Short mmCIF file of C-alpha atoms in Angstrom, two decimals:
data_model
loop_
_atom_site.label_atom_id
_atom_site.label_comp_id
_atom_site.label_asym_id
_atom_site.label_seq_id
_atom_site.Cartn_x
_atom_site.Cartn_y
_atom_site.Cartn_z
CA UNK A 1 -31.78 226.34 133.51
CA UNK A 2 -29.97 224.29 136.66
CA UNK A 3 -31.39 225.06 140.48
CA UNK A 4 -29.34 223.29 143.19
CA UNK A 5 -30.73 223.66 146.44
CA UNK A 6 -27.97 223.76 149.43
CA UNK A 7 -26.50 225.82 146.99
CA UNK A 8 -24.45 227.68 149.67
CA UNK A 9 -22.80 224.27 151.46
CA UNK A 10 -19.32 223.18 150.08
CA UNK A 11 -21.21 220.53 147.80
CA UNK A 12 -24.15 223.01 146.31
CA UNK A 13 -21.96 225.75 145.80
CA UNK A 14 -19.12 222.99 143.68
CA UNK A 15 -22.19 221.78 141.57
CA UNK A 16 -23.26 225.28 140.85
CA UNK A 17 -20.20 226.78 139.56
CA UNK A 18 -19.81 223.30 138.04
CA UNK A 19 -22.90 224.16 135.61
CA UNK A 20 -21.72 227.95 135.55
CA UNK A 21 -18.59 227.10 134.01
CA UNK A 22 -20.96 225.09 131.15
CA UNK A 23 -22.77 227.96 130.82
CA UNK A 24 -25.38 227.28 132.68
CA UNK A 25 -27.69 229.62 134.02
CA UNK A 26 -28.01 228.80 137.86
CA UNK A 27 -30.46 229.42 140.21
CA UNK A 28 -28.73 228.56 143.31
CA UNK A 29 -31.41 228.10 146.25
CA UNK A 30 -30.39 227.84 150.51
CA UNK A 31 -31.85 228.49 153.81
CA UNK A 32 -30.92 231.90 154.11
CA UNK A 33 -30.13 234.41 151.50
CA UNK A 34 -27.19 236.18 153.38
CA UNK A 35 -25.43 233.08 152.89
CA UNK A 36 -26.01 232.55 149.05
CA UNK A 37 -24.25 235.99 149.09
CA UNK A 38 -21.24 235.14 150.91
CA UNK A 39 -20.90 232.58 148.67
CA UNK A 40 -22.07 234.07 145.27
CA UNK A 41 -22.20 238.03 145.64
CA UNK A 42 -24.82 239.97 145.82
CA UNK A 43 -25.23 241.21 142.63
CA UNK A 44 -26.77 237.89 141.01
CA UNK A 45 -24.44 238.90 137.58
CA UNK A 46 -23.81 235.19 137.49
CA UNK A 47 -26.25 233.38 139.95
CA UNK A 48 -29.59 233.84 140.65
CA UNK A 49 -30.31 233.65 144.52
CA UNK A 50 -33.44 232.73 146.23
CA UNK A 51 -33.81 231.79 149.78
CA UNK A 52 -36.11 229.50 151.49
CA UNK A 53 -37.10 227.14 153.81
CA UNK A 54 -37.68 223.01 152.15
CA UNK A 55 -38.51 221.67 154.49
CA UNK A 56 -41.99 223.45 154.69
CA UNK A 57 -44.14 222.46 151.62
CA UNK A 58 -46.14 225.76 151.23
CA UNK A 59 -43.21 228.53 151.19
CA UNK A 60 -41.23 226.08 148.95
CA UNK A 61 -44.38 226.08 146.12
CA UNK A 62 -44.70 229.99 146.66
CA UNK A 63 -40.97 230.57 145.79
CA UNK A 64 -40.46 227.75 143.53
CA UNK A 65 -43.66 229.30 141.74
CA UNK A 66 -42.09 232.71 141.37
CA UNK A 67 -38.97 231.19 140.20
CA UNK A 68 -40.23 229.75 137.30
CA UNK A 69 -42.88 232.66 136.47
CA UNK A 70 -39.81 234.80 136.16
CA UNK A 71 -37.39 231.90 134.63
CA UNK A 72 -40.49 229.82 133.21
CA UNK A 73 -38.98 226.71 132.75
CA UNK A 74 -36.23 224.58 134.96
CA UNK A 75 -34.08 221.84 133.17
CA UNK A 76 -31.88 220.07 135.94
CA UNK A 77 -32.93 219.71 139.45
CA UNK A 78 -29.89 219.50 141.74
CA UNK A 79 -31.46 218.15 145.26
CA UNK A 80 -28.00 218.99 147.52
CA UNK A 81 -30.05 220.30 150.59
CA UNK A 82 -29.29 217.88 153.25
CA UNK A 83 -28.23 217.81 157.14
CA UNK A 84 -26.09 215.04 159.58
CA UNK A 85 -26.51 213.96 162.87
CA UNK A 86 -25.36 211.39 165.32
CA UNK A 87 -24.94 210.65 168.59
CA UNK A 88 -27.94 208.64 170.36
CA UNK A 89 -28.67 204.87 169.72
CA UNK A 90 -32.46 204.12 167.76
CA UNK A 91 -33.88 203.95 171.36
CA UNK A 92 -32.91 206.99 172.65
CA UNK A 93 -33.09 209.24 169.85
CA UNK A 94 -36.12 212.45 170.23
CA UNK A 95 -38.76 212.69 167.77
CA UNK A 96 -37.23 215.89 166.88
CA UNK A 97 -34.08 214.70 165.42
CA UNK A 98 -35.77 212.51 163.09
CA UNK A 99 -38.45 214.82 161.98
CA UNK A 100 -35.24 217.15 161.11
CA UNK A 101 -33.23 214.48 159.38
CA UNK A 102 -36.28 213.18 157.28
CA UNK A 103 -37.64 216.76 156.68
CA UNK A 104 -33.93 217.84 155.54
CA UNK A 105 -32.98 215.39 153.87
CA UNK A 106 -36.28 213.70 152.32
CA UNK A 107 -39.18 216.24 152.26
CA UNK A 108 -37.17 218.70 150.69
CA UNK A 109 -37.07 216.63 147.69
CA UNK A 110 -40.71 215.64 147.95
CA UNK A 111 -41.34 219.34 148.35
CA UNK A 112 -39.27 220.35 145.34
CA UNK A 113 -40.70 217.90 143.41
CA UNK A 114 -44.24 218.83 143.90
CA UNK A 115 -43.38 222.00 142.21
CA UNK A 116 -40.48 221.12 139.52
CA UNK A 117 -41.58 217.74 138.18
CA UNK A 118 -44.87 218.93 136.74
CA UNK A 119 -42.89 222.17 135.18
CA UNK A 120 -40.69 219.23 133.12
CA UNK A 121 -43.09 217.20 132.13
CA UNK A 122 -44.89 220.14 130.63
CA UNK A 123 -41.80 221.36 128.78
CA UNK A 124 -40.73 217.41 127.44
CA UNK A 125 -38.54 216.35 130.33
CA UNK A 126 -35.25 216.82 132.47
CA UNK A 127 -32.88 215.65 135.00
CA UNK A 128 -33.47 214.70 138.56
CA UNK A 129 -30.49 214.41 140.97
CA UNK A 130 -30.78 213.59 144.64
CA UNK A 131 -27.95 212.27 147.18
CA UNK A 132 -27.91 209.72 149.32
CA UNK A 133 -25.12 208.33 151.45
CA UNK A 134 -22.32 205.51 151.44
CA UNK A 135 -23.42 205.05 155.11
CA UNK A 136 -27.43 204.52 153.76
CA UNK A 137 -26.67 201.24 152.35
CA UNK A 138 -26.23 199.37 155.79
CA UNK A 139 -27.84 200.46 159.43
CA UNK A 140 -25.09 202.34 161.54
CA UNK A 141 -24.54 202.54 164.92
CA UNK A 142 -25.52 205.69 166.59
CA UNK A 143 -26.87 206.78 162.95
CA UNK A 144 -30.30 205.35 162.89
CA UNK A 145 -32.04 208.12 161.68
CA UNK A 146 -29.69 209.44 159.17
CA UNK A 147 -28.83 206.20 157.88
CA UNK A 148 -32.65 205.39 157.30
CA UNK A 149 -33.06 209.11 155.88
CA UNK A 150 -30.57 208.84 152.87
CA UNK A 151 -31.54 204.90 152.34
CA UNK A 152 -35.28 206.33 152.13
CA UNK A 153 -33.62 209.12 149.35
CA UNK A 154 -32.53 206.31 147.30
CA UNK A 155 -35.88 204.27 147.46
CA UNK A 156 -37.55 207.59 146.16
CA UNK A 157 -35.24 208.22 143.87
CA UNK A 158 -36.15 204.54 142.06
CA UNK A 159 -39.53 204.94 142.92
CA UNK A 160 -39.63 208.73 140.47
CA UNK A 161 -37.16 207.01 138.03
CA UNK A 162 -39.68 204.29 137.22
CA UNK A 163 -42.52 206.83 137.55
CA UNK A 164 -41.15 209.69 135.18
CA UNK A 165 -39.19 207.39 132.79
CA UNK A 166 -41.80 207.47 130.55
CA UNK A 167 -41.98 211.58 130.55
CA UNK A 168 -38.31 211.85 129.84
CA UNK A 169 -36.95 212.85 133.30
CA UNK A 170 -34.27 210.99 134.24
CA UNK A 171 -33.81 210.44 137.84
CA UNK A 172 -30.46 209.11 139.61
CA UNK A 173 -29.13 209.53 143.25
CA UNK A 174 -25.16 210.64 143.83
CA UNK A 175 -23.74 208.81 146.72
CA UNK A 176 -20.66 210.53 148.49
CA UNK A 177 -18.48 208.62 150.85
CA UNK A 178 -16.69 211.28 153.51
CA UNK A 179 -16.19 214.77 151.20
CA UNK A 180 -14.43 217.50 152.86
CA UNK A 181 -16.44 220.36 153.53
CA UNK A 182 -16.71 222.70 156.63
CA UNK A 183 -19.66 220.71 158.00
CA UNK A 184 -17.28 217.37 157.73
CA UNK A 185 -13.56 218.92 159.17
CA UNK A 186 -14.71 218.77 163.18
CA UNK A 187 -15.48 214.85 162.22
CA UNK A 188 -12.59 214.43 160.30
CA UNK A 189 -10.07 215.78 163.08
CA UNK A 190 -11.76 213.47 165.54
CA UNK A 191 -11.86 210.36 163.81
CA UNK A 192 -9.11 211.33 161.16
CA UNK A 193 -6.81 207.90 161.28
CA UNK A 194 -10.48 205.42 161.35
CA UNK A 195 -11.46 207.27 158.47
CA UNK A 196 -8.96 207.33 155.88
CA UNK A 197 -8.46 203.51 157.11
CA UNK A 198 -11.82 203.04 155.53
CA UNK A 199 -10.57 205.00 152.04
CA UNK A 200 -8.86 202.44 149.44
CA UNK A 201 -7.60 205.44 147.46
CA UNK A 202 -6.55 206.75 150.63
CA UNK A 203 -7.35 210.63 150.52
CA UNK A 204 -11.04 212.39 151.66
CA UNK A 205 -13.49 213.37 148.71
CA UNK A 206 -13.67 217.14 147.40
CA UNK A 207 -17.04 218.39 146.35
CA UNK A 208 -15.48 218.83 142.95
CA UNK A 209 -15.38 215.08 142.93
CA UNK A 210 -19.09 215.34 143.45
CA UNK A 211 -19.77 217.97 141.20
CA UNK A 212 -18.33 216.24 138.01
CA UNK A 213 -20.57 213.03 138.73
CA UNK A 214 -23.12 215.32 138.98
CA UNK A 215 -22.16 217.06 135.92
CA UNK A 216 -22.58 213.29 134.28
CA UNK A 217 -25.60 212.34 135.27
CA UNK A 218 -27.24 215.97 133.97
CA UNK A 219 -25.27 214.93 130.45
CA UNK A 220 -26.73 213.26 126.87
CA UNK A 221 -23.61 210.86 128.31
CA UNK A 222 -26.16 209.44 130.74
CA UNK A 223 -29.29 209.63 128.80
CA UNK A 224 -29.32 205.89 129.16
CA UNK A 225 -28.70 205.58 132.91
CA UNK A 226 -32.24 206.25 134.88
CA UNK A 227 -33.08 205.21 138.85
CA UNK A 228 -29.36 204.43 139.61
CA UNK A 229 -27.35 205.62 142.73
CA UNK A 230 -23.68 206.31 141.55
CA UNK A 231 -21.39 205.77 144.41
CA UNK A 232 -18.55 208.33 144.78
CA UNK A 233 -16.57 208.08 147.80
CA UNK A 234 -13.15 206.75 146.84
CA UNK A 235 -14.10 202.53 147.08
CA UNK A 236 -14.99 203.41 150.87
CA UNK A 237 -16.42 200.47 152.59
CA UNK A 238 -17.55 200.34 156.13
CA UNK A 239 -16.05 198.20 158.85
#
């Protein structure tokens, strides 16, 4: 049993027919359940739908808790859910917008976690996958907090690696350069020329290219690989 979270963004909803086309069943979890259904139908034939909010620790335990009463046991943890922001320098930027980077992007996978990592160590193990960003591994201008955001994703993602290793959970971080999605094409079309400058292999990601590394990493192909972030974003660097 797979459950990707942000299931209903261009990069959750790649990953979960990813694992549907393995056969996979796939509990596909977002924000709001009138999105999973534009995405996935309503009928939840092939997907299993849940809504709820991650970044708030109780209602994530009370769904995540009826989840697996009904599914008992959850295999791969997919941890897509994430948001991006930018604009202000570090000295100018409200408390708000880094309490909703961190929550987003961090304390949904603490949150998750709480819930899903004692379910796997009870049932012999599993995979962890988080993602960080190409843009985490260096400070960025007028990206403070959601540079230090996904860099603090991959620190936790080493820190549960080393922790779980020995309860057979693998844990690894995917980290996308710029991946065309809906959320990405106003950025692209304003800073279209800077970016593919920045692109060795000279074309934008598609979340397919992130779903197969996912697909990887959640593989007996990987069973050896454990606390690594596996960069995907076409030999981007940044200027």
């Amino acid at each position: 049993m797979v459950l990707v979270t942000g299931a209903a963004g261009g990069l959750g909803s790649a990953v979960c027919h990813f694992f549907k086309k393995m056969d996979a069943k796939v509990i596909a979890v977002d924000l709001e359940l009138s999105l999973l259904e534009t995405v996935f139908g309503s009928d939840k034939k092939d997907f299993f739908l849940f809504s709820v909010d991650l970044t708030e620790r109780d209602q994530t335990r009370s769904v995540l808790e009826r989840i697996l009463i009904d599914h008992d046991r959850i295999d791969i943890v997919c941890n897509i859910a994430g948001g991006f922001s930018m604009g202000e320098p570090v000295h100018e930027m409200p408390d708000s917008k880094w309490d909703f980077l961190f929550d987003l992007n961090l304390k949904s996978i603490l949150h998750t976690s709480s819930v899903l990592v004692p379910n796997m160590i009870e049932n012999g193990g599993g995979k962890i996958i988080n993602v960080g960003a190409r843009a985490a591994l260096s400070g960025v201008g007028s990206m403070g907090a959601y540079t230090a955001s996904k860099s603090a994703v991959i620190r936790v993602t080493e820190a549960m690696a080393e922790e779980l290793l020995k309860e057979n959970i693998n844990v690894n971080c995917i980290s996308p350069g710029f991946i065309k999605t809906a959320m990405t094409d106003k950025i692209y079309e304003k800073f279209k020329e800077t970016i593919v400058s920045k692109i060795p292999s000279a074309r934008l990601g598609e979340p397919d290219d992130i779903a197969n590394a996912v697909g990887f990493l959640c593989s007996d192909q990987s069973s050896y690989i454990n606390g690594e972030t596996l960069h995907v974003n076409g030999g981007m660097y940044m200027a």
